PDB file of C-alpha atoms in Angstrom:
ATOM      1  CA  MET A 251      12.021 -36.962   5.231  1.00 81.00           C
ATOM      2  CA  ASN A 252      13.422 -35.691   2.092  1.00 86.00           C
ATOM      3  CA  LYS A 253      13.465 -37.989  -1.120  1.00 84.00           C
ATOM      4  CA  ALA A 254      15.322 -37.922  -3.968  1.00 86.00           C
ATOM      5  CA  VAL A 255      15.559 -39.432  -7.270  1.00 89.00           C
ATOM      6  CA  VAL A 256      19.113 -40.770  -8.384  1.00 89.00           C
ATOM      7  CA  THR A 257      20.022 -41.397 -12.141  1.00 88.00           C
ATOM      8  CA  CYS A 258      22.855 -43.225 -13.657  1.00 89.00           C
ATOM      9  CA  ALA A 259      23.900 -42.581 -17.133  1.00 90.00           C
ATOM     10  CA  LEU A 260      25.693 -45.975 -18.045  1.00 91.00           C
ATOM     11  CA  THR A 261      27.454 -44.770 -20.940  1.00 89.00           C
ATOM     12  CA  GLY A 262      28.520 -41.514 -22.791  1.00 84.00           C
ATOM     13  CA  VAL A 263      26.975 -41.012 -26.508  1.00 81.00           C
ATOM     14  CA  LEU A 264      30.417 -41.670 -28.401  1.00 85.00           C
ATOM     15  CA  THR A 265      32.774 -43.122 -25.474  1.00 88.00           C
ATOM     16  CA  ASP A 266      35.144 -45.284 -26.855  1.00 89.00           C
ATOM     17  CA  PRO A 267      35.407 -48.379 -24.679  1.00 90.00           C
ATOM     18  CA  LYS A 268      38.889 -49.014 -25.472  1.00 90.00           C
ATOM     19  CA  GLN A 269      39.898 -45.506 -23.559  1.00 91.00           C
ATOM     20  CA  HIS A 270      37.373 -45.874 -20.947  1.00 90.00           C
ATOM     21  CA  PRO A 271      35.744 -48.732 -19.778  1.00 90.00           C
ATOM     22  CA  VAL A 272      32.086 -48.533 -20.200  1.00 93.00           C
ATOM     23  CA  PRO A 273      29.439 -51.001 -20.752  1.00 95.00           C
ATOM     24  CA  VAL A 274      28.569 -52.103 -24.409  1.00 95.00           C
ATOM     25  CA  THR A 275      26.703 -55.325 -24.428  1.00 96.00           C
ATOM     26  CA  ALA A 276      23.529 -56.170 -23.080  1.00 96.00           C
ATOM     27  CA  ALA A 277      25.244 -58.135 -20.068  1.00 97.00           C
ATOM     28  CA  GLU A 278      27.679 -55.503 -19.321  1.00 96.00           C
ATOM     29  CA  MET A 279      25.137 -52.869 -19.247  1.00 96.00           C
ATOM     30  CA  ALA A 280      22.770 -55.149 -17.073  1.00 97.00           C
ATOM     31  CA  ALA A 281      25.586 -55.606 -14.902  1.00 97.00           C
ATOM     32  CA  SER A 282      26.396 -51.922 -14.719  1.00 96.00           C
ATOM     33  CA  ALA A 283      22.570 -51.120 -13.820  1.00 95.00           C
ATOM     34  CA  ARG A 284      22.536 -53.696 -11.237  1.00 96.00           C
ATOM     35  CA  GLU A 285      25.888 -52.054  -9.424  1.00 95.00           C
ATOM     36  CA  ALA A 286      23.989 -48.397  -9.751  1.00 94.00           C
ATOM     37  CA  PHE A 287      20.607 -49.660  -8.569  1.00 93.00           C
ATOM     38  CA  ASP A 288      22.342 -51.114  -5.607  1.00 95.00           C
ATOM     39  CA  ALA A 289      24.198 -48.039  -5.074  1.00 93.00           C
ATOM     40  CA  GLY A 290      20.614 -46.160  -5.070  1.00 90.00           C
ATOM     41  CA  ALA A 291      20.016 -45.165  -8.755  1.00 91.00           C
ATOM     42  CA  SER A 292      16.507 -45.541  -9.795  1.00 87.00           C
ATOM     43  CA  ILE A 293      16.422 -44.425 -13.364  1.00 90.00           C
ATOM     44  CA  MET A 294      19.324 -45.545 -15.741  1.00 91.00           C
ATOM     45  CA  HIS A 295      20.218 -43.325 -19.009  1.00 93.00           C
ATOM     46  CA  VAL A 296      21.230 -45.830 -21.807  1.00 93.00           C
ATOM     47  CA  HIS A 297      22.941 -45.191 -25.126  1.00 94.00           C
ATOM     48  CA  PHE A 298      22.418 -48.159 -27.144  1.00 95.00           C
ATOM     49  CA  ARG A 299      25.751 -49.254 -29.034  1.00 95.00           C
ATOM     50  CA  ARG A 300      26.607 -51.501 -32.074  1.00 95.00           C
ATOM     51  CA  GLN A 301      27.251 -54.897 -31.015  1.00 94.00           C
ATOM     52  CA  GLU A 302      29.748 -55.833 -33.903  1.00 95.00           C
ATOM     53  CA  PRO A 303      33.405 -56.540 -32.633  1.00 93.00           C
ATOM     54  CA  GLY A 304      35.131 -53.194 -32.454  1.00 91.00           C
ATOM     55  CA  MET A 305      31.800 -50.912 -32.998  1.00 94.00           C
ATOM     56  CA  GLY A 306      30.768 -50.274 -29.342  1.00 93.00           C
ATOM     57  CA  HIS A 307      31.582 -46.842 -29.608  1.00 92.00           C
ATOM     58  CA  LEU A 308      29.238 -46.080 -32.303  1.00 94.00           C
ATOM     59  CA  PRO A 309      25.332 -45.445 -31.367  1.00 94.00           C
ATOM     60  CA  THR A 310      22.498 -47.980 -32.823  1.00 95.00           C
ATOM     61  CA  TRP A 311      19.067 -47.512 -33.504  1.00 95.00           C
ATOM     62  CA  ASP A 312      18.341 -51.122 -34.085  1.00 97.00           C
ATOM     63  CA  PRO A 313      14.934 -51.891 -32.319  1.00 97.00           C
ATOM     64  CA  GLU A 314      16.095 -55.489 -31.711  1.00 97.00           C
ATOM     65  CA  VAL A 315      19.505 -54.363 -29.852  1.00 97.00           C
ATOM     66  CA  ALA A 316      17.486 -51.747 -27.865  1.00 96.00           C
ATOM     67  CA  ALA A 317      15.084 -54.350 -26.636  1.00 97.00           C
ATOM     68  CA  GLY A 318      17.756 -57.113 -25.660  1.00 97.00           C
ATOM     69  CA  ILE A 319      19.428 -54.610 -23.494  1.00 96.00           C
ATOM     70  CA  ILE A 320      16.380 -53.229 -21.705  1.00 95.00           C
ATOM     71  CA  ASP A 321      15.262 -56.530 -21.006  1.00 96.00           C
ATOM     72  CA  ALA A 322      18.726 -57.427 -19.491  1.00 97.00           C
ATOM     73  CA  ILE A 323      18.731 -54.097 -17.635  1.00 95.00           C
ATOM     74  CA  ARG A 324      14.993 -55.020 -16.344  1.00 94.00           C
ATOM     75  CA  GLN A 325      16.042 -58.712 -15.212  1.00 95.00           C
ATOM     76  CA  ALA A 326      19.003 -57.253 -13.359  1.00 96.00           C
ATOM     77  CA  CYS A 327      17.189 -54.455 -11.866  1.00 91.00           C
ATOM     78  CA  PRO A 328      13.366 -55.401 -11.054  1.00 85.00           C
ATOM     79  CA  GLY A 329      11.115 -51.987 -10.698  1.00 72.00           C
ATOM     80  CA  VAL A 330      13.750 -50.121 -12.564  1.00 65.00           C
TER      81      VAL A 330
END
């Protein structure tokens, strides 16, 4: 049997959620990750986004934001 690793990119680097429905918050990313996990993805590629209202199109390097998103995804997708 052939095996494959399926990855899912939850967001683009600078995709504007006002124009395209990409997840921004930890809860949104966790829900999207779960959908991808249920469809067979085993790796999630994530760009952490600023959490202030209207700023979700911009990246963040805030460790607390990253930790919150990672924790939410791990809870939504055990084993990923």
